[in-house]
mmCIF file of the C-alpha atoms, coordinates in Angstrom:
data_MODEL
# 
_entry.id   MODEL 
# 
loop_
_atom_site.group_PDB 
_atom_site.id 
_atom_site.type_symbol 
_atom_site.label_atom_id 
_atom_site.label_alt_id 
_atom_site.label_comp_id 
_atom_site.label_asym_id 
_atom_site.label_entity_id 
_atom_site.label_seq_id 
_atom_site.pdbx_PDB_ins_code 
_atom_site.Cartn_x 
_atom_site.Cartn_y 
_atom_site.Cartn_z 
_atom_site.occupancy 
_atom_site.B_iso_or_equiv 
_atom_site.pdbx_formal_charge 
_atom_site.auth_seq_id 
_atom_site.auth_comp_id 
_atom_site.auth_asym_id 
_atom_site.auth_atom_id 
_atom_site.pdbx_PDB_model_num 
ATOM 1   C CA . VAL A 1 1   ? 91.530  93.563  15.608 1.00 0.00 ? 1   VAL A CA 1 
ATOM 2   C CA . THR A 1 2   ? 93.388  96.864  15.267 1.00 0.00 ? 2   THR A CA 1 
ATOM 3   C CA . TRP A 1 3   ? 92.263  100.197 13.829 1.00 0.00 ? 3   TRP A CA 1 
ATOM 4   C CA . THR A 1 4   ? 94.651  103.101 13.206 1.00 0.00 ? 4   THR A CA 1 
ATOM 5   C CA . SER A 1 5   ? 93.614  106.620 12.216 1.00 0.00 ? 5   SER A CA 1 
ATOM 6   C CA . ASN A 1 6   ? 94.808  108.149 8.950  1.00 0.00 ? 6   ASN A CA 1 
ATOM 7   C CA . SER A 1 7   ? 97.033  110.524 10.912 1.00 0.00 ? 7   SER A CA 1 
ATOM 8   C CA . LYS A 1 8   ? 98.579  107.528 12.791 1.00 0.00 ? 8   LYS A CA 1 
ATOM 9   C CA . ARG A 1 9   ? 98.017  109.448 16.055 1.00 0.00 ? 9   ARG A CA 1 
ATOM 10  C CA . THR A 1 10  ? 95.186  107.234 17.325 1.00 0.00 ? 10  THR A CA 1 
ATOM 11  C CA . SER A 1 11  ? 94.808  103.471 17.444 1.00 0.00 ? 11  SER A CA 1 
ATOM 12  C CA . VAL A 1 12  ? 92.341  101.003 18.942 1.00 0.00 ? 12  VAL A CA 1 
ATOM 13  C CA . ASN A 1 13  ? 93.209  97.345  19.561 1.00 0.00 ? 13  ASN A CA 1 
ATOM 14  C CA . LEU A 1 14  ? 90.778  94.657  20.723 1.00 0.00 ? 14  LEU A CA 1 
ATOM 15  C CA . THR A 1 15  ? 92.019  91.150  21.539 1.00 0.00 ? 15  THR A CA 1 
ATOM 16  C CA . GLY A 1 16  ? 90.466  88.262  23.342 1.00 0.00 ? 16  GLY A CA 1 
ATOM 17  C CA . SER A 1 17  ? 90.081  84.556  23.742 1.00 0.00 ? 17  SER A CA 1 
ATOM 18  C CA . TYR A 1 18  ? 87.233  82.162  24.487 1.00 0.00 ? 18  TYR A CA 1 
ATOM 19  C CA . SER A 1 19  ? 87.257  78.406  24.947 1.00 0.00 ? 19  SER A CA 1 
ATOM 20  C CA . GLU A 1 20  ? 86.466  75.551  27.267 1.00 0.00 ? 20  GLU A CA 1 
ATOM 21  C CA . THR A 1 21  ? 88.471  75.647  30.497 1.00 0.00 ? 21  THR A CA 1 
ATOM 22  C CA . SER A 1 22  ? 90.362  72.405  29.836 1.00 0.00 ? 22  SER A CA 1 
ATOM 23  C CA . THR A 1 23  ? 90.093  68.948  28.321 1.00 0.00 ? 23  THR A CA 1 
ATOM 24  C CA . ARG A 1 24  ? 88.367  67.821  31.556 1.00 0.00 ? 24  ARG A CA 1 
ATOM 25  C CA . SER A 1 25  ? 85.872  70.695  31.764 1.00 0.00 ? 25  SER A CA 1 
ATOM 26  C CA . ASP A 1 26  ? 83.570  72.186  29.159 1.00 0.00 ? 26  ASP A CA 1 
ATOM 27  C CA . GLU A 1 27  ? 82.970  75.281  31.303 1.00 0.00 ? 27  GLU A CA 1 
ATOM 28  C CA . PRO A 1 28  ? 83.659  78.556  29.447 1.00 0.00 ? 28  PRO A CA 1 
ATOM 29  C CA . TRP A 1 29  ? 86.790  80.640  29.995 1.00 0.00 ? 29  TRP A CA 1 
ATOM 30  C CA . GLY A 1 30  ? 87.247  83.920  28.174 1.00 0.00 ? 30  GLY A CA 1 
ATOM 31  C CA . PHE A 1 31  ? 88.643  87.401  28.323 1.00 0.00 ? 31  PHE A CA 1 
ATOM 32  C CA . TYR A 1 32  ? 89.128  90.528  26.245 1.00 0.00 ? 32  TYR A CA 1 
ATOM 33  C CA . SER A 1 33  ? 91.496  93.456  26.331 1.00 0.00 ? 33  SER A CA 1 
ATOM 34  C CA . LEU A 1 34  ? 90.809  96.853  24.762 1.00 0.00 ? 34  LEU A CA 1 
ATOM 35  C CA . VAL A 1 35  ? 93.666  99.345  24.293 1.00 0.00 ? 35  VAL A CA 1 
ATOM 36  C CA . VAL A 1 36  ? 93.094  102.884 22.972 1.00 0.00 ? 36  VAL A CA 1 
ATOM 37  C CA . GLN A 1 37  ? 96.203  105.006 22.304 1.00 0.00 ? 37  GLN A CA 1 
ATOM 38  C CA . HIS A 1 38  ? 96.400  108.636 21.242 1.00 0.00 ? 38  HIS A CA 1 
ATOM 39  C CA . LYS A 1 39  ? 99.498  110.751 20.537 1.00 0.00 ? 39  LYS A CA 1 
ATOM 40  C CA . VAL A 1 40  ? 98.524  114.041 22.194 1.00 0.00 ? 40  VAL A CA 1 
ATOM 41  C CA . THR A 1 41  ? 101.750 115.613 20.890 1.00 0.00 ? 41  THR A CA 1 
ATOM 42  C CA . PRO A 1 42  ? 104.727 113.978 19.140 1.00 0.00 ? 42  PRO A CA 1 
ATOM 43  C CA . GLU A 1 43  ? 106.273 113.484 22.613 1.00 0.00 ? 43  GLU A CA 1 
ATOM 44  C CA . THR A 1 44  ? 103.150 112.626 24.653 1.00 0.00 ? 44  THR A CA 1 
ATOM 45  C CA . LEU A 1 45  ? 101.136 109.402 24.527 1.00 0.00 ? 45  LEU A CA 1 
ATOM 46  C CA . LEU A 1 46  ? 97.832  108.776 26.315 1.00 0.00 ? 46  LEU A CA 1 
ATOM 47  C CA . VAL A 1 47  ? 96.777  105.121 26.753 1.00 0.00 ? 47  VAL A CA 1 
ATOM 48  C CA . LEU A 1 48  ? 93.464  103.731 28.017 1.00 0.00 ? 48  LEU A CA 1 
ATOM 49  C CA . HIS A 1 49  ? 93.392  99.980  28.739 1.00 0.00 ? 49  HIS A CA 1 
ATOM 50  C CA . GLN A 1 50  ? 90.260  98.042  29.762 1.00 0.00 ? 50  GLN A CA 1 
ATOM 51  C CA . THR A 1 51  ? 90.026  94.290  30.510 1.00 0.00 ? 51  THR A CA 1 
ATOM 52  C CA . PHE A 1 52  ? 87.293  91.794  31.334 1.00 0.00 ? 52  PHE A CA 1 
ATOM 53  C CA . GLY A 1 53  ? 87.526  88.073  32.075 1.00 0.00 ? 53  GLY A CA 1 
ATOM 54  C CA . TYR A 1 54  ? 85.154  85.224  32.871 1.00 0.00 ? 54  TYR A CA 1 
ATOM 55  C CA . ALA A 1 55  ? 85.697  81.653  34.050 1.00 0.00 ? 55  ALA A CA 1 
ATOM 56  C CA . GLY A 1 56  ? 82.841  79.191  34.546 1.00 0.00 ? 56  GLY A CA 1 
ATOM 57  C CA . GLY A 1 57  ? 82.677  76.735  37.425 1.00 0.00 ? 57  GLY A CA 1 
ATOM 58  C CA . VAL A 1 58  ? 86.054  77.499  38.997 1.00 0.00 ? 58  VAL A CA 1 
ATOM 59  C CA . PHE A 1 59  ? 87.136  77.207  42.627 1.00 0.00 ? 59  PHE A CA 1 
ATOM 60  C CA . THR A 1 60  ? 86.742  80.518  44.486 1.00 0.00 ? 60  THR A CA 1 
ATOM 61  C CA . PRO A 1 61  ? 86.861  81.320  48.212 1.00 0.00 ? 61  PRO A CA 1 
ATOM 62  C CA . ALA A 1 62  ? 83.054  80.823  48.180 1.00 0.00 ? 62  ALA A CA 1 
ATOM 63  C CA . GLY A 1 63  ? 83.295  77.375  46.484 1.00 0.00 ? 63  GLY A CA 1 
ATOM 64  C CA . ASN A 1 64  ? 82.870  76.322  42.853 1.00 0.00 ? 64  ASN A CA 1 
ATOM 65  C CA . ARG A 1 65  ? 81.285  79.258  41.052 1.00 0.00 ? 65  ARG A CA 1 
ATOM 66  C CA . ASN A 1 66  ? 81.458  81.382  37.960 1.00 0.00 ? 66  ASN A CA 1 
ATOM 67  C CA . ALA A 1 67  ? 84.089  84.105  38.334 1.00 0.00 ? 67  ALA A CA 1 
ATOM 68  C CA . GLU A 1 68  ? 84.632  87.400  36.581 1.00 0.00 ? 68  GLU A CA 1 
ATOM 69  C CA . TRP A 1 69  ? 87.174  90.166  36.822 1.00 0.00 ? 69  TRP A CA 1 
ATOM 70  C CA . TYR A 1 70  ? 87.613  93.518  35.120 1.00 0.00 ? 70  TYR A CA 1 
ATOM 71  C CA . GLY A 1 71  ? 89.730  96.606  35.287 1.00 0.00 ? 71  GLY A CA 1 
ATOM 72  C CA . ILE A 1 72  ? 90.762  99.835  33.674 1.00 0.00 ? 72  ILE A CA 1 
ATOM 73  C CA . ASP A 1 73  ? 93.997  101.782 33.658 1.00 0.00 ? 73  ASP A CA 1 
ATOM 74  C CA . LEU A 1 74  ? 95.015  105.123 32.227 1.00 0.00 ? 74  LEU A CA 1 
ATOM 75  C CA . GLN A 1 75  ? 98.620  105.948 31.313 1.00 0.00 ? 75  GLN A CA 1 
ATOM 76  C CA . LEU A 1 76  ? 100.298 109.176 30.286 1.00 0.00 ? 76  LEU A CA 1 
ATOM 77  C CA . GLN A 1 77  ? 103.845 108.963 28.894 1.00 0.00 ? 77  GLN A CA 1 
ATOM 78  C CA . HIS A 1 78  ? 106.016 111.913 27.900 1.00 0.00 ? 78  HIS A CA 1 
ATOM 79  C CA . GLU A 1 79  ? 109.382 111.820 26.138 1.00 0.00 ? 79  GLU A CA 1 
ATOM 80  C CA . LEU A 1 80  ? 111.664 114.505 27.603 1.00 0.00 ? 80  LEU A CA 1 
ATOM 81  C CA . ALA A 1 81  ? 114.558 113.598 25.288 1.00 0.00 ? 81  ALA A CA 1 
ATOM 82  C CA . SER A 1 82  ? 115.360 110.760 22.885 1.00 0.00 ? 82  SER A CA 1 
ATOM 83  C CA . ASP A 1 83  ? 116.827 108.760 25.783 1.00 0.00 ? 83  ASP A CA 1 
ATOM 84  C CA . LEU A 1 84  ? 114.599 109.896 28.695 1.00 0.00 ? 84  LEU A CA 1 
ATOM 85  C CA . SER A 1 85  ? 110.866 109.533 29.293 1.00 0.00 ? 85  SER A CA 1 
ATOM 86  C CA . VAL A 1 86  ? 108.516 109.887 32.258 1.00 0.00 ? 86  VAL A CA 1 
ATOM 87  C CA . GLY A 1 87  ? 105.086 108.464 32.900 1.00 0.00 ? 87  GLY A CA 1 
ATOM 88  C CA . VAL A 1 88  ? 102.193 108.135 35.280 1.00 0.00 ? 88  VAL A CA 1 
ATOM 89  C CA . ARG A 1 89  ? 99.606  105.355 35.454 1.00 0.00 ? 89  ARG A CA 1 
ATOM 90  C CA . GLY A 1 90  ? 96.466  104.855 37.535 1.00 0.00 ? 90  GLY A CA 1 
ATOM 91  C CA . GLU A 1 91  ? 94.567  101.568 37.743 1.00 0.00 ? 91  GLU A CA 1 
ATOM 92  C CA . TRP A 1 92  ? 91.425  100.051 39.221 1.00 0.00 ? 92  TRP A CA 1 
ATOM 93  C CA . PHE A 1 93  ? 90.991  96.272  39.085 1.00 0.00 ? 93  PHE A CA 1 
ATOM 94  C CA . SER A 1 94  ? 87.993  94.388  40.485 1.00 0.00 ? 94  SER A CA 1 
ATOM 95  C CA . ASP A 1 95  ? 88.211  90.713  41.411 1.00 0.00 ? 95  ASP A CA 1 
ATOM 96  C CA . LYS A 1 96  ? 84.733  90.394  42.869 1.00 0.00 ? 96  LYS A CA 1 
ATOM 97  C CA . SER A 1 97  ? 84.912  86.586  42.926 1.00 0.00 ? 97  SER A CA 1 
ATOM 98  C CA . GLY A 1 98  ? 88.308  86.358  44.644 1.00 0.00 ? 98  GLY A CA 1 
ATOM 99  C CA . PHE A 1 99  ? 89.586  84.148  41.834 1.00 0.00 ? 99  PHE A CA 1 
ATOM 100 C CA . ARG A 1 100 ? 92.037  86.210  39.770 1.00 0.00 ? 100 ARG A CA 1 
ATOM 101 C CA . VAL A 1 101 ? 94.271  87.904  42.363 1.00 0.00 ? 101 VAL A CA 1 
ATOM 102 C CA . CYS A 1 102 ? 95.959  85.943  45.147 1.00 0.00 ? 102 CYS A CA 1 
ATOM 103 C CA . SER A 1 103 ? 98.563  87.290  47.541 1.00 0.00 ? 103 SER A CA 1 
ATOM 104 C CA . PRO A 1 104 ? 101.386 86.484  47.349 1.00 0.00 ? 104 PRO A CA 1 
ATOM 105 C CA . VAL A 1 105 ? 101.002 85.044  43.859 1.00 0.00 ? 105 VAL A CA 1 
ATOM 106 C CA . ARG A 1 106 ? 104.237 83.014  44.027 1.00 0.00 ? 106 ARG A CA 1 
ATOM 107 C CA . VAL A 1 107 ? 102.753 81.064  46.954 1.00 0.00 ? 107 VAL A CA 1 
ATOM 108 C CA . ALA A 1 108 ? 99.408  80.555  45.221 1.00 0.00 ? 108 ALA A CA 1 
ATOM 109 C CA . GLN A 1 109 ? 101.032 79.273  42.029 1.00 0.00 ? 109 GLN A CA 1 
ATOM 110 C CA . ALA A 1 110 ? 103.106 76.742  43.973 1.00 0.00 ? 110 ALA A CA 1 
ATOM 111 C CA . THR A 1 111 ? 100.169 75.328  45.961 1.00 0.00 ? 111 THR A CA 1 
ATOM 112 C CA . ASN A 1 112 ? 98.910  71.838  45.179 1.00 0.00 ? 112 ASN A CA 1 
ATOM 113 C CA . SER A 1 113 ? 95.385  70.374  45.457 1.00 0.00 ? 113 SER A CA 1 
ATOM 114 C CA . VAL A 1 114 ? 95.777  69.577  49.175 1.00 0.00 ? 114 VAL A CA 1 
ATOM 115 C CA . HIS A 1 115 ? 96.765  73.175  50.005 1.00 0.00 ? 115 HIS A CA 1 
ATOM 116 C CA . ILE A 1 116 ? 100.492 72.581  50.487 1.00 0.00 ? 116 ILE A CA 1 
ATOM 117 C CA . SER A 1 117 ? 102.687 75.275  48.976 1.00 0.00 ? 117 SER A CA 1 
ATOM 118 C CA . PHE A 1 118 ? 106.187 74.516  47.814 1.00 0.00 ? 118 PHE A CA 1 
ATOM 119 C CA . ALA A 1 119 ? 107.069 78.233  48.011 1.00 0.00 ? 119 ALA A CA 1 
ATOM 120 C CA . ALA A 1 120 ? 106.214 79.012  51.648 1.00 0.00 ? 120 ALA A CA 1 
ATOM 121 C CA . ASN A 1 121 ? 104.931 77.532  54.885 1.00 0.00 ? 121 ASN A CA 1 
ATOM 122 C CA . PHE A 1 122 ? 101.670 79.522  54.701 1.00 0.00 ? 122 PHE A CA 1 
ATOM 123 C CA . GLU A 1 123 ? 98.771  79.681  52.259 1.00 0.00 ? 123 GLU A CA 1 
ATOM 124 C CA . ALA A 1 124 ? 98.132  82.483  49.837 1.00 0.00 ? 124 ALA A CA 1 
ATOM 125 C CA . THR A 1 125 ? 94.984  84.520  50.336 1.00 0.00 ? 125 THR A CA 1 
ATOM 126 C CA . CYS A 1 126 ? 92.453  84.906  47.537 1.00 0.00 ? 126 CYS A CA 1 
ATOM 127 C CA . VAL A 1 127 ? 89.777  87.386  48.605 1.00 0.00 ? 127 VAL A CA 1 
ATOM 128 C CA . PRO A 1 128 ? 87.099  89.261  46.626 1.00 0.00 ? 128 PRO A CA 1 
ATOM 129 C CA . ALA A 1 129 ? 88.387  92.842  46.451 1.00 0.00 ? 129 ALA A CA 1 
ATOM 130 C CA . ASP A 1 130 ? 88.928  96.035  44.482 1.00 0.00 ? 130 ASP A CA 1 
ATOM 131 C CA . TYR A 1 131 ? 92.568  96.982  43.840 1.00 0.00 ? 131 TYR A CA 1 
ATOM 132 C CA . PHE A 1 132 ? 93.820  100.503 43.150 1.00 0.00 ? 132 PHE A CA 1 
ATOM 133 C CA . ASP A 1 133 ? 97.277  101.763 42.249 1.00 0.00 ? 133 ASP A CA 1 
ATOM 134 C CA . ILE A 1 134 ? 99.048  104.818 40.988 1.00 0.00 ? 134 ILE A CA 1 
ATOM 135 C CA . THR A 1 135 ? 102.578 104.659 39.613 1.00 0.00 ? 135 THR A CA 1 
ATOM 136 C CA . MET A 1 136 ? 105.023 107.354 38.528 1.00 0.00 ? 136 MET A CA 1 
ATOM 137 C CA . GLY A 1 137 ? 108.244 106.458 36.808 1.00 0.00 ? 137 GLY A CA 1 
ATOM 138 C CA . MET A 1 138 ? 111.103 107.258 34.474 1.00 0.00 ? 138 MET A CA 1 
ATOM 139 C CA . ASN A 1 139 ? 112.908 105.327 31.697 1.00 0.00 ? 139 ASN A CA 1 
ATOM 140 C CA . TRP A 1 140 ? 116.471 106.182 30.747 1.00 0.00 ? 140 TRP A CA 1 
ATOM 141 C CA . LYS A 1 141 ? 118.413 104.620 27.870 1.00 0.00 ? 141 LYS A CA 1 
ATOM 142 C CA . PRO A 1 142 ? 121.982 105.647 28.754 1.00 0.00 ? 142 PRO A CA 1 
ATOM 143 C CA . ALA A 1 143 ? 123.947 104.111 25.850 1.00 0.00 ? 143 ALA A CA 1 
ATOM 144 C CA . LYS A 1 144 ? 124.524 107.355 23.931 1.00 0.00 ? 144 LYS A CA 1 
ATOM 145 C CA . LYS A 1 145 ? 125.250 109.554 26.956 1.00 0.00 ? 145 LYS A CA 1 
ATOM 146 C CA . LEU A 1 146 ? 127.644 106.996 28.493 1.00 0.00 ? 146 LEU A CA 1 
ATOM 147 C CA . LYS A 1 147 ? 129.199 106.218 25.096 1.00 0.00 ? 147 LYS A CA 1 
ATOM 148 C CA . LEU A 1 148 ? 128.364 102.509 25.358 1.00 0.00 ? 148 LEU A CA 1 
ATOM 149 C CA . GLU A 1 149 ? 129.212 101.255 21.894 1.00 0.00 ? 149 GLU A CA 1 
ATOM 150 C CA . HIS A 1 150 ? 128.692 97.515  22.318 1.00 0.00 ? 150 HIS A CA 1 
ATOM 151 C CA . THR A 1 151 ? 125.628 96.415  20.305 1.00 0.00 ? 151 THR A CA 1 
ATOM 152 C CA . LEU A 1 152 ? 124.055 94.666  23.271 1.00 0.00 ? 152 LEU A CA 1 
ATOM 153 C CA . MET A 1 153 ? 124.331 97.798  25.455 1.00 0.00 ? 153 MET A CA 1 
ATOM 154 C CA . GLN A 1 154 ? 122.460 99.955  22.905 1.00 0.00 ? 154 GLN A CA 1 
ATOM 155 C CA . ASN A 1 155 ? 119.162 98.608  24.304 1.00 0.00 ? 155 ASN A CA 1 
ATOM 156 C CA . LEU A 1 156 ? 119.968 99.023  28.000 1.00 0.00 ? 156 LEU A CA 1 
ATOM 157 C CA . ASN A 1 157 ? 117.005 100.594 29.813 1.00 0.00 ? 157 ASN A CA 1 
ATOM 158 C CA . ILE A 1 158 ? 117.184 101.840 33.410 1.00 0.00 ? 158 ILE A CA 1 
ATOM 159 C CA . ARG A 1 159 ? 113.793 102.309 35.008 1.00 0.00 ? 159 ARG A CA 1 
ATOM 160 C CA . THR A 1 160 ? 112.769 103.785 38.343 1.00 0.00 ? 160 THR A CA 1 
ATOM 161 C CA . ASN A 1 161 ? 109.288 104.115 39.771 1.00 0.00 ? 161 ASN A CA 1 
ATOM 162 C CA . ILE A 1 162 ? 107.220 104.925 42.821 1.00 0.00 ? 162 ILE A CA 1 
ATOM 163 C CA . ARG A 1 163 ? 104.002 102.930 43.233 1.00 0.00 ? 163 ARG A CA 1 
ATOM 164 C CA . TYR A 1 164 ? 101.180 103.239 45.745 1.00 0.00 ? 164 TYR A CA 1 
ATOM 165 C CA . ASP A 1 165 ? 98.721  100.320 46.113 1.00 0.00 ? 165 ASP A CA 1 
ATOM 166 C CA . SER A 1 166 ? 95.480  100.105 48.059 1.00 0.00 ? 166 SER A CA 1 
ATOM 167 C CA . VAL A 1 167 ? 92.872  97.340  48.379 1.00 0.00 ? 167 VAL A CA 1 
ATOM 168 C CA . ASP A 1 168 ? 89.258  97.251  49.555 1.00 0.00 ? 168 ASP A CA 1 
ATOM 169 C CA . GLY A 1 169 ? 87.899  93.786  50.426 1.00 0.00 ? 169 GLY A CA 1 
ATOM 170 C CA . PHE A 1 170 ? 84.248  93.028  49.686 1.00 0.00 ? 170 PHE A CA 1 
ATOM 171 C CA . GLY A 1 171 ? 82.381  92.385  52.921 1.00 0.00 ? 171 GLY A CA 1 
ATOM 172 C CA . ARG A 1 172 ? 85.471  92.103  55.117 1.00 0.00 ? 172 ARG A CA 1 
ATOM 173 C CA . ALA A 1 173 ? 88.824  93.680  55.817 1.00 0.00 ? 173 ALA A CA 1 
ATOM 174 C CA . TYR A 1 174 ? 91.594  92.452  53.549 1.00 0.00 ? 174 TYR A CA 1 
ATOM 175 C CA . LEU A 1 175 ? 95.216  93.183  54.509 1.00 0.00 ? 175 LEU A CA 1 
ATOM 176 C CA . PRO A 1 176 ? 97.469  91.602  51.839 1.00 0.00 ? 176 PRO A CA 1 
ATOM 177 C CA . PHE A 1 177 ? 100.397 94.017  52.174 1.00 0.00 ? 177 PHE A CA 1 
ATOM 178 C CA . ASP A 1 178 ? 102.239 92.798  55.275 1.00 0.00 ? 178 ASP A CA 1 
ATOM 179 C CA . ASN A 1 179 ? 99.013  93.022  57.294 1.00 0.00 ? 179 ASN A CA 1 
ATOM 180 C CA . ARG A 1 180 ? 98.091  96.437  55.855 1.00 0.00 ? 180 ARG A CA 1 
ATOM 181 C CA . ARG A 1 181 ? 95.646  97.489  53.140 1.00 0.00 ? 181 ARG A CA 1 
ATOM 182 C CA . ASN A 1 182 ? 98.117  99.964  51.538 1.00 0.00 ? 182 ASN A CA 1 
ATOM 183 C CA . GLN A 1 183 ? 101.717 99.839  50.427 1.00 0.00 ? 183 GLN A CA 1 
ATOM 184 C CA . LEU A 1 184 ? 104.292 102.179 48.902 1.00 0.00 ? 184 LEU A CA 1 
ATOM 185 C CA . LEU A 1 185 ? 106.994 100.690 46.688 1.00 0.00 ? 185 LEU A CA 1 
ATOM 186 C CA . ILE A 1 186 ? 110.097 102.413 45.324 1.00 0.00 ? 186 ILE A CA 1 
ATOM 187 C CA . SER A 1 187 ? 112.053 100.453 42.767 1.00 0.00 ? 187 SER A CA 1 
ATOM 188 C CA . LEU A 1 188 ? 114.952 100.650 40.346 1.00 0.00 ? 188 LEU A CA 1 
ATOM 189 C CA . ASP A 1 189 ? 115.680 98.063  37.675 1.00 0.00 ? 189 ASP A CA 1 
ATOM 190 C CA . ALA A 1 190 ? 117.655 97.619  34.478 1.00 0.00 ? 190 ALA A CA 1 
ATOM 191 C CA . THR A 1 191 ? 116.657 95.574  31.453 1.00 0.00 ? 191 THR A CA 1 
ATOM 192 C CA . LEU A 1 192 ? 118.961 94.421  28.722 1.00 0.00 ? 192 LEU A CA 1 
ATOM 193 C CA . PRO A 1 193 ? 117.065 92.704  25.899 1.00 0.00 ? 193 PRO A CA 1 
ATOM 194 C CA . PHE A 1 194 ? 119.049 90.334  23.725 1.00 0.00 ? 194 PHE A CA 1 
# 
């Protein structure tokens, strides 16, 4: 469901899903996502995003239980020029059941029912915790400035960001970032949609 103001400066979008977990389980599984956007100025966009999820009778670190997770993030994006924008985002995400966030996720997703991972020789950790992050970044679309005329290159986007993550485990220390509870990441990537 989406609502947009008459001025087109504000919109609200609510999506979600609810069903049985699988053909072998009639336990409920559902989530929703709420996104509120407001154009503060023609160049500045403010975004509020809130999520909630629920899964009945799933395996958690405490055994088979009902699990829920929720979070909120706030983003501010500003267009400096037609080809250059900057942004900042802060997020809090709570996985109080230790079901939704596992570290590292690539190991968790490649682990079978007897706890053997095909991605690593160690198990992923799934721990009830609160996760926090703040990210600052920049997007640059260099096609015009670099005179890249090929159609494919018109959509080239170069993105850089600095991200700080922190985690607080519920009831125990949780150190998912190379045996630390905090990490700082600096990254640069390029995307070329086709």
